[in-house]
Structure formats: structure tokens, C-alpha cells
mmCIF file of C-alpha atoms and ligand atoms in Angstrom:
data_model
loop_
_atom_site.group_PDB
_atom_site.id
_atom_site.type_symbol
_atom_site.label_atom_id
_atom_site.label_comp_id
_atom_site.label_asym_id
_atom_site.label_seq_id
_atom_site.Cartn_x
_atom_site.Cartn_y
_atom_site.Cartn_z
ATOM 1 C CA UNK A 1 -43.139 -26.087 35.965
ATOM 2 C CA UNK A 2 -46.704 -27.994 36.348
ATOM 3 C CA UNK A 3 -48.280 -28.510 32.929
ATOM 4 C CA UNK A 4 -51.428 -27.202 34.419
ATOM 5 C CA UNK A 5 -50.158 -23.862 35.496
ATOM 6 C CA UNK A 6 -52.554 -20.849 35.803
ATOM 7 C CA UNK A 7 -51.948 -17.168 34.280
ATOM 8 C CA UNK A 8 -50.696 -15.860 37.535
ATOM 9 C CA UNK A 9 -48.391 -18.526 38.217
ATOM 10 C CA UNK A 10 -46.860 -18.074 34.744
ATOM 11 C CA UNK A 11 -46.521 -14.361 35.450
ATOM 12 C CA UNK A 12 -44.917 -14.945 38.941
ATOM 13 C CA UNK A 13 -42.431 -17.423 37.159
ATOM 14 C CA UNK A 14 -41.595 -14.832 34.671
ATOM 15 C CA UNK A 15 -41.085 -11.997 37.366
ATOM 16 C CA UNK A 16 -38.916 -14.440 39.272
ATOM 17 C CA UNK A 17 -36.563 -14.874 36.427
ATOM 18 C CA UNK A 18 -36.003 -11.135 36.124
ATOM 19 C CA UNK A 19 -38.520 -10.548 32.983
ATOM 20 C CA UNK A 20 -40.056 -7.108 32.414
ATOM 21 C CA UNK A 21 -43.735 -7.319 33.166
ATOM 22 C CA UNK A 22 -44.811 -6.019 29.929
ATOM 23 C CA UNK A 23 -42.585 -8.468 27.995
ATOM 24 C CA UNK A 24 -44.245 -11.411 30.136
ATOM 25 C CA UNK A 25 -47.729 -9.970 29.440
ATOM 26 C CA UNK A 26 -47.236 -9.815 25.764
ATOM 27 C CA UNK A 27 -45.675 -13.082 25.352
ATOM 28 C CA UNK A 28 -48.236 -14.846 27.434
ATOM 29 C CA UNK A 29 -50.898 -13.363 25.366
ATOM 30 C CA UNK A 30 -49.043 -14.541 22.250
ATOM 31 C CA UNK A 31 -48.961 -18.080 23.692
ATOM 32 C CA UNK A 32 -52.684 -17.932 24.588
ATOM 33 C CA UNK A 33 -53.411 -16.578 21.183
ATOM 34 C CA UNK A 34 -54.843 -13.436 22.473
ATOM 35 C CA UNK A 35 -54.689 -10.117 20.909
ATOM 36 C CA UNK A 36 -51.240 -8.531 22.313
ATOM 37 C CA UNK A 37 -52.851 -5.438 23.560
ATOM 38 C CA UNK A 38 -55.232 -7.067 25.661
ATOM 39 C CA UNK A 39 -53.238 -6.863 28.900
ATOM 40 C CA UNK A 40 -56.359 -6.337 30.951
ATOM 41 C CA UNK A 41 -57.833 -9.773 29.897
ATOM 42 C CA UNK A 42 -54.797 -11.531 31.893
ATOM 43 C CA UNK A 43 -55.742 -9.694 35.017
ATOM 44 C CA UNK A 44 -59.254 -10.724 34.620
ATOM 45 C CA UNK A 45 -58.335 -14.257 33.822
ATOM 46 C CA UNK A 46 -55.552 -14.776 36.319
ATOM 47 C CA UNK A 47 -56.821 -18.204 37.569
ATOM 48 C CA UNK A 48 -57.423 -19.507 33.947
ATOM 49 C CA UNK A 49 -55.306 -22.877 33.674
ATOM 50 C CA UNK A 50 -53.052 -23.269 30.254
ATOM 51 C CA UNK A 51 -53.404 -26.376 28.446
ATOM 52 C CA UNK A 52 -50.228 -28.481 27.912
ATOM 53 C CA UNK A 53 -49.701 -26.986 24.707
ATOM 54 C CA UNK A 54 -50.048 -23.477 25.799
ATOM 55 C CA UNK A 55 -47.786 -24.163 28.808
ATOM 56 C CA UNK A 56 -45.243 -25.623 26.293
ATOM 57 C CA UNK A 57 -45.269 -22.732 24.192
ATOM 58 C CA UNK A 58 -44.931 -20.334 27.337
ATOM 59 C CA UNK A 59 -41.723 -22.304 28.420
ATOM 60 C CA UNK A 60 -40.351 -21.773 25.003
ATOM 61 C CA UNK A 61 -40.998 -17.961 24.714
ATOM 62 C CA UNK A 62 -39.751 -17.353 28.127
ATOM 63 C CA UNK A 63 -36.350 -19.307 27.378
ATOM 64 C CA UNK A 64 -35.984 -17.293 24.041
ATOM 65 C CA UNK A 65 -36.585 -13.968 25.808
ATOM 66 C CA UNK A 66 -34.158 -14.811 28.646
ATOM 67 C CA UNK A 67 -31.527 -15.489 25.998
ATOM 68 C CA UNK A 68 -32.234 -11.784 24.872
ATOM 69 C CA UNK A 69 -34.347 -12.524 21.735
ATOM 70 C CA UNK A 70 -36.474 -9.432 21.137
ATOM 71 C CA UNK A 71 -40.265 -9.788 21.956
ATOM 72 C CA UNK A 72 -41.249 -9.022 18.303
ATOM 73 C CA UNK A 73 -39.072 -11.898 16.990
ATOM 74 C CA UNK A 74 -41.063 -14.490 19.494
ATOM 75 C CA UNK A 75 -44.308 -13.099 18.718
ATOM 76 C CA UNK A 76 -43.545 -12.568 15.034
ATOM 77 C CA UNK A 77 -45.063 -9.163 14.808
ATOM 78 C CA UNK A 78 -44.209 -5.312 15.967
ATOM 79 C CA UNK A 79 -46.795 -2.434 16.161
ATOM 80 C CA UNK A 80 -45.173 0.482 14.394
ATOM 81 C CA UNK A 81 -47.190 4.033 13.791
ATOM 82 C CA UNK A 82 -50.374 2.230 13.778
ATOM 83 C CA UNK A 83 -49.510 -0.750 11.596
ATOM 84 C CA UNK A 84 -48.811 -4.379 12.650
ATOM 85 C CA UNK A 85 -45.864 -5.584 11.008
ATOM 86 C CA UNK A 86 -44.562 -9.087 10.557
ATOM 87 C CA UNK A 87 -41.144 -9.170 11.675
ATOM 88 C CA UNK A 88 -38.439 -12.076 12.217
ATOM 89 C CA UNK A 89 -34.646 -12.171 12.509
ATOM 90 C CA UNK A 90 -34.185 -10.930 8.880
ATOM 91 C CA UNK A 91 -34.787 -7.333 9.927
ATOM 92 C CA UNK A 92 -34.111 -4.871 12.642
ATOM 93 C CA UNK A 93 -36.805 -4.792 15.258
ATOM 94 C CA UNK A 94 -38.501 -1.736 14.835
ATOM 95 C CA UNK A 95 -37.939 0.864 17.526
ATOM 96 C CA UNK A 96 -40.659 3.441 18.993
ATOM 97 C CA UNK A 97 -37.958 6.047 18.463
ATOM 98 C CA UNK A 98 -38.225 5.563 14.826
ATOM 99 C CA UNK A 99 -41.709 6.972 15.109
ATOM 100 C CA UNK A 100 -39.925 10.563 15.559
ATOM 101 C CA UNK A 101 -38.397 10.174 12.145
ATOM 102 C CA UNK A 102 -41.851 9.307 10.505
ATOM 103 C CA UNK A 103 -43.625 12.363 12.511
ATOM 104 C CA UNK A 104 -40.835 14.585 11.149
ATOM 105 C CA UNK A 105 -41.125 13.187 7.669
ATOM 106 C CA UNK A 106 -44.832 13.759 7.628
ATOM 107 C CA UNK A 107 -44.389 17.397 8.675
ATOM 108 C CA UNK A 108 -41.730 18.054 5.944
ATOM 109 C CA UNK A 109 -44.179 16.901 3.072
ATOM 110 C CA UNK A 110 -45.943 19.487 1.278
ATOM 111 C CA UNK A 111 -49.786 19.125 2.108
ATOM 112 C CA UNK A 112 -50.986 18.081 -1.283
ATOM 113 C CA UNK A 113 -49.597 16.806 -4.553
ATOM 114 C CA UNK A 114 -48.390 13.690 -4.659
ATOM 115 C CA UNK A 115 -44.860 13.973 -2.967
ATOM 116 C CA UNK A 116 -42.057 11.449 -3.930
ATOM 117 C CA UNK A 117 -40.476 9.750 -0.795
ATOM 118 C CA UNK A 118 -37.594 7.411 -0.760
ATOM 119 C CA UNK A 119 -36.719 5.054 2.410
ATOM 120 C CA UNK A 120 -33.183 3.976 2.408
ATOM 121 C CA UNK A 121 -32.455 0.719 4.400
ATOM 122 C CA UNK A 122 -36.284 -0.315 4.715
ATOM 123 C CA UNK A 123 -35.508 -3.362 6.841
ATOM 124 C CA UNK A 124 -39.398 -4.646 7.596
ATOM 125 C CA UNK A 125 -40.592 -1.553 5.651
ATOM 126 C CA UNK A 126 -41.729 0.018 8.785
ATOM 127 C CA UNK A 127 -40.903 3.918 7.860
ATOM 128 C CA UNK A 128 -41.815 3.398 4.055
ATOM 129 C CA UNK A 129 -45.080 1.905 4.958
ATOM 130 C CA UNK A 130 -45.990 4.138 7.872
ATOM 131 C CA UNK A 131 -45.322 6.976 5.384
ATOM 132 C CA UNK A 132 -47.455 5.498 2.581
ATOM 133 C CA UNK A 133 -50.299 4.686 4.963
ATOM 134 C CA UNK A 134 -50.501 8.262 6.252
ATOM 135 C CA UNK A 135 -49.997 9.905 3.135
ATOM 136 C CA UNK A 136 -51.853 7.543 0.363
ATOM 137 C CA UNK A 137 -51.281 10.192 -2.221
ATOM 138 C CA UNK A 138 -47.525 9.904 -1.918
ATOM 139 C CA UNK A 139 -45.167 7.881 -4.444
ATOM 140 C CA UNK A 140 -42.928 5.916 -2.186
ATOM 141 C CA UNK A 141 -40.088 3.859 -2.786
ATOM 142 C CA UNK A 142 -37.855 1.779 -0.435
ATOM 143 C CA UNK A 143 -34.590 0.091 -0.821
ATOM 144 C CA UNK A 144 -32.422 -2.395 1.123
ATOM 145 C CA UNK A 145 -29.171 -4.046 0.351
ATOM 146 C CA UNK A 146 -30.389 -7.092 1.910
ATOM 147 C CA UNK A 147 -32.858 -9.273 -0.395
ATOM 148 C CA UNK A 148 -33.985 -11.208 2.963
ATOM 149 C CA UNK A 149 -35.219 -7.726 4.354
ATOM 150 C CA UNK A 150 -36.831 -6.827 1.008
ATOM 151 C CA UNK A 151 -38.851 -10.224 1.324
ATOM 152 C CA UNK A 152 -40.193 -9.209 4.610
ATOM 153 C CA UNK A 153 -40.717 -5.620 3.562
ATOM 154 C CA UNK A 154 -42.586 -6.947 0.549
ATOM 155 C CA UNK A 155 -44.462 -9.527 2.552
ATOM 156 C CA UNK A 156 -45.541 -6.442 5.113
ATOM 157 C CA UNK A 157 -46.747 -4.278 1.978
ATOM 158 C CA UNK A 158 -48.670 -6.862 0.402
ATOM 159 C CA UNK A 159 -50.713 -7.846 3.513
ATOM 160 C CA UNK A 160 -51.192 -4.087 4.550
ATOM 161 C CA UNK A 161 -52.259 -3.472 0.677
ATOM 162 C CA UNK A 162 -49.605 -0.446 0.421
ATOM 163 C CA UNK A 163 -48.180 0.248 -2.674
ATOM 164 C CA UNK A 164 -44.425 0.866 -1.960
ATOM 165 C CA UNK A 165 -42.052 0.259 -4.706
ATOM 166 C CA UNK A 166 -39.060 -1.838 -3.396
ATOM 167 C CA UNK A 167 -35.626 -1.864 -5.124
ATOM 168 C CA UNK A 168 -32.468 -3.907 -4.251
ATOM 169 C CA UNK A 169 -29.714 -1.216 -3.723
ATOM 170 C CA UNK A 170 -26.750 -0.392 -1.713
ATOM 171 C CA UNK A 171 -27.972 2.964 -0.450
ATOM 172 C CA UNK A 172 -28.594 5.229 -3.776
ATOM 173 C CA UNK A 173 -26.115 3.248 -5.909
ATOM 174 C CA UNK A 174 -28.759 1.239 -7.896
ATOM 175 C CA UNK A 175 -31.357 3.778 -8.264
ATOM 176 C CA UNK A 176 -32.103 5.497 -11.510
ATOM 177 C CA UNK A 177 -33.667 8.771 -11.002
ATOM 178 C CA UNK A 178 -34.363 8.864 -14.688
ATOM 179 C CA UNK A 179 -37.101 6.311 -13.803
ATOM 180 C CA UNK A 180 -38.018 7.219 -10.387
ATOM 181 C CA UNK A 181 -37.541 11.109 -10.706
ATOM 182 C CA UNK A 182 -35.945 13.131 -7.954
ATOM 183 C CA UNK A 183 -37.296 12.776 -4.419
ATOM 184 C CA UNK A 184 -38.941 15.501 -2.175
ATOM 185 C CA UNK A 185 -37.909 13.595 0.814
ATOM 186 C CA UNK A 186 -35.404 10.899 1.641
ATOM 187 C CA UNK A 187 -35.500 9.333 4.915
ATOM 188 C CA UNK A 188 -33.243 6.703 6.569
ATOM 189 C CA UNK A 189 -32.904 4.707 9.707
ATOM 190 C CA UNK A 190 -29.364 3.459 8.813
ATOM 191 C CA UNK A 191 -27.157 1.213 10.886
ATOM 192 C CA UNK A 192 -25.164 3.871 13.194
ATOM 193 C CA UNK A 193 -23.696 1.853 16.066
ATOM 194 C CA UNK A 194 -19.842 1.972 16.313
ATOM 195 C CA UNK A 195 -18.331 -1.357 15.730
ATOM 196 C CA UNK A 196 -16.737 -1.591 19.093
ATOM 197 C CA UNK A 197 -20.021 -0.395 20.985
ATOM 198 C CA UNK A 198 -20.457 -2.491 24.048
ATOM 199 C CA UNK A 199 -24.303 -2.070 23.290
ATOM 200 C CA UNK A 200 -24.121 -4.534 20.278
ATOM 201 C CA UNK A 201 -23.696 -7.362 22.938
ATOM 202 C CA UNK A 202 -27.377 -7.173 23.786
ATOM 203 C CA UNK A 203 -28.243 -6.803 20.128
ATOM 204 C CA UNK A 204 -26.882 -10.393 18.806
ATOM 205 C CA UNK A 205 -30.144 -11.581 17.660
ATOM 206 C CA UNK A 206 -30.625 -8.809 15.375
ATOM 207 C CA UNK A 207 -28.754 -8.566 12.036
ATOM 208 C CA UNK A 208 -25.459 -6.919 12.533
ATOM 209 C CA UNK A 209 -25.552 -5.314 9.067
ATOM 210 C CA UNK A 210 -28.337 -3.060 9.974
ATOM 211 C CA UNK A 211 -26.945 -1.957 13.371
ATOM 212 C CA UNK A 212 -23.146 -1.606 12.871
ATOM 213 C CA UNK A 213 -21.373 0.948 10.743
ATOM 214 C CA UNK A 214 -17.707 1.166 10.977
ATOM 215 C CA UNK A 215 -15.300 2.266 13.834
ATOM 216 C CA UNK A 216 -17.356 5.556 14.688
ATOM 217 C CA UNK A 217 -20.676 4.141 13.444
ATOM 218 C CA UNK A 218 -20.885 6.959 10.781
ATOM 219 C CA UNK A 219 -19.830 5.243 7.718
ATOM 220 C CA UNK A 220 -23.455 4.625 6.098
ATOM 221 C CA UNK A 221 -24.630 8.029 7.343
ATOM 222 C CA UNK A 222 -21.438 9.399 5.408
ATOM 223 C CA UNK A 223 -22.411 7.633 2.334
ATOM 224 C CA UNK A 224 -26.098 8.540 2.181
ATOM 225 C CA UNK A 225 -25.183 12.223 2.902
ATOM 226 C CA UNK A 226 -22.704 11.928 -0.045
ATOM 227 C CA UNK A 227 -25.097 10.253 -2.495
ATOM 228 C CA UNK A 228 -28.412 11.949 -1.605
ATOM 229 C CA UNK A 229 -28.014 15.504 -3.088
ATOM 230 C CA UNK A 230 -27.930 13.916 -6.504
ATOM 231 C CA UNK A 231 -31.365 12.300 -6.042
ATOM 232 C CA UNK A 232 -33.056 15.000 -4.279
ATOM 233 C CA UNK A 233 -35.623 17.330 -6.012
ATOM 234 C CA UNK A 234 -34.896 21.294 -5.615
ATOM 235 C CA UNK A 235 -35.706 21.949 -1.596
ATOM 236 C CA UNK A 236 -35.971 18.424 -1.125
ATOM 237 C CA UNK A 237 -35.318 16.922 2.565
ATOM 238 C CA UNK A 238 -32.951 14.548 3.812
ATOM 239 C CA UNK A 239 -34.041 13.195 7.458
ATOM 240 C CA UNK A 240 -31.594 10.589 9.137
ATOM 241 C CA UNK A 241 -31.900 8.740 12.224
ATOM 242 C CA UNK A 242 -28.624 8.638 14.279
ATOM 243 C CA UNK A 243 -27.047 7.665 17.608
ATOM 244 C CA UNK A 244 -27.237 9.497 20.967
ATOM 245 C CA UNK A 245 -24.101 11.145 20.371
ATOM 246 C CA UNK A 246 -24.231 11.739 16.625
ATOM 247 C CA UNK A 247 -26.294 14.804 16.185
ATOM 248 C CA UNK A 248 -23.341 17.008 16.014
ATOM 249 C CA UNK A 249 -21.230 15.161 13.443
ATOM 250 C CA UNK A 250 -24.057 14.284 11.386
ATOM 251 C CA UNK A 251 -25.107 18.055 11.236
ATOM 252 C CA UNK A 252 -21.337 18.920 10.104
ATOM 253 C CA UNK A 253 -21.532 16.311 7.332
ATOM 254 C CA UNK A 254 -24.666 17.881 6.128
ATOM 255 C CA UNK A 255 -23.265 21.363 6.005
ATOM 256 C CA UNK A 256 -20.293 20.150 4.335
ATOM 257 C CA UNK A 257 -22.336 18.694 1.716
ATOM 258 C CA UNK A 258 -24.093 21.885 0.734
ATOM 259 C CA UNK A 259 -27.368 21.269 2.830
ATOM 260 C CA UNK A 260 -29.065 24.090 4.614
ATOM 261 C CA UNK A 261 -31.697 24.417 7.274
ATOM 262 C CA UNK A 262 -29.665 21.819 9.459
ATOM 263 C CA UNK A 263 -31.533 20.677 12.548
ATOM 264 C CA UNK A 264 -32.294 17.783 14.912
ATOM 265 C CA UNK A 265 -35.070 16.498 16.671
ATOM 266 C CA UNK A 266 -35.382 14.534 19.941
ATOM 267 C CA UNK A 267 -36.959 10.950 20.249
ATOM 268 C CA UNK A 268 -39.502 10.029 23.024
ATOM 269 C CA UNK A 269 -36.470 9.859 25.770
ATOM 270 C CA UNK A 270 -35.395 13.404 24.927
ATOM 271 C CA UNK A 271 -32.315 12.321 23.074
ATOM 272 C CA UNK A 272 -31.363 14.111 19.783
ATOM 273 C CA UNK A 273 -32.173 11.190 17.482
ATOM 274 C CA UNK A 274 -32.889 12.613 14.027
ATOM 275 C CA UNK A 275 -31.037 15.223 12.084
ATOM 276 C CA UNK A 276 -32.148 16.625 8.821
ATOM 277 C CA UNK A 277 -31.583 19.495 6.131
ATOM 278 C CA UNK A 278 -32.750 20.728 2.879
ATOM 279 C CA UNK A 279 -30.575 20.719 -0.489
ATOM 280 C CA UNK A 280 -31.315 24.010 -1.871
ATOM 281 C CA UNK A 281 -32.407 24.697 -5.485
HETATM 282 N N1 LIG B 1 -31.530 2.456 17.806
HETATM 283 C C1 LIG B 1 -31.007 1.254 17.733
HETATM 284 C C2 LIG B 1 -30.216 0.535 18.929
HETATM 285 O O1 LIG B 1 -29.283 1.386 19.297
HETATM 286 C C3 LIG B 1 -30.059 1.203 16.364
HETATM 287 C C4 LIG B 1 -30.731 1.008 15.146
HETATM 288 C C5 LIG B 1 -29.869 1.527 13.893
HETATM 289 O O2 LIG B 1 -28.493 1.142 14.147
HETATM 290 N N2 LIG B 1 -30.571 1.974 13.177
HETATM 291 O O3 LIG B 1 -30.429 -0.230 19.849
#
């Protein structure tokens, strides 16, 4: 590639290499230090020439993406539920599907009062921060077993000036409800991919501990469903994200644990992606 490449040449190069158009646009805007949503700007400036430094950054970003790295790790940020999160390989790349979980969580909260919310396996902090941002009156706690993830989540909270309490805990094991109080809502996007799932091969850049969960992908969901009742307030909700084929087993696990009003919600692709229920008084 010539050092004096123009924007349209860069985009053609990406297309020839099989890169998705939207990925190429975002990566190029990143290398040009433009706002990442400003895709129209690229069209209007298609004959602008990159500097040598921008060209080098573009080639690097292109190669990283072609090796399967998520766009969000290359740009270092991801928009989620109207917030811009800083992300890297220490945390799962937040998926738009998880916004379904946030929408549902918001609908379950009482309209007033200061509901107590817990996010299990917070990763980048995406779910907890989206909830705290939308419901400033809520008291939000978030746990993760990974100190690396908590560092990312805490940095996001402080940059976004959102007052979420972060705790290092393997699911609910380190949580003291004497201190936090019982929760009106517990929400989680845990690891749920089966260990042998071929899908994992495409996700090698993300932390395996945030993705895989035993032979059937349900190990962590089982633990959460077993531990949550002791930490839920009367009539509190437990909402869980899960895999495309896990709605039925998660519903069964919730019923066995004594939950009521067991139900599932579809993601933007029409796949049953979240299941939740109430722990009665
Ligand atoms: N939805 C992700 C995927 O299958 C997995 C996220 C998770 O395990 N929580 O790509």
C-alpha cells in the first residue's frame, strides 16, 4: 500500500480483503481520529489523503481485525445503551443483544423509590452503568470474579461519573446482604457458551472465562439461580441472559428453585436471549 493512500483506496483495500463495510468505516475513522459515528464524513472526504502515520495505523488496524480481534478492542471503545465504554481484552466486548436485558431490567424496576440492583459478572460494567445512568435514583452494585474486569468497570464508572459499587466476588459468594441489603433486581450476562462449542474458535480474543461455562454452557447459570434467592428482596426479579437454545433449561432451573412468573424475552434478532422470574415473598 502506498503511504499516500486516499480514503477511497483504503476502503477498497478493506473490501478486497473481505472486511465488513461498517468495520472498515469505524476503523478508518479511528485511525483518522474522527468521531466513530461519522461515517458520512468518510463519503464526503473520499479523496483525502492519509498521512504516513495514519496509513501505518490503518494497516495495523486492518491486520488486527483480519486476525479476528473485535473492532471495539482496536478502537478501545464501545457504545452501549447510549454510553461510550472504554474496553479492552480484559473484558467481553459488550453486545447489542445485551441491551435487551437492560430494557427488560428497567421495565421490572418500581417507578419510584431507590431500587437496589445487583449486576453479576459485570465485565466492562456495561449493564450496571446503563442501569445507573437511566435510573440515577437506584443503588447499583456490580460484582465480577476478575480483578482485571473490575479495573475496567471502575475506570468506566469514574469516567462516566456513575456511582456504582464494585465488589470482587465469585457470583454471590462474597456478598454480604447485611451490608448491601437484599436486591429488588439481580441481573446477569454470565458465561453461557458450551465448552466444546465451535463458535468459541471465533472468539479467541475475548476472555474465555467470560464466555465458556462447562459442558452444556449452564454451569454458571445454575450457580446464579441457586445463590440468588437468598439475596433477593420479596418479589425481587432475577433476569438472565443466555444462549440461543437455553431458554427452556433456564426456565426449568428457575421453576425448580421456586421462582414464579418465569418468562423469556427475544433479542434484536428474534432469538429468546433472556429469561427471568420473580422470587415470591
Ligand atoms: N453472546 C456471546 C456470544 O455468543 C456470549 C456472551 C456470553 O457468554 N455471555 O458471542
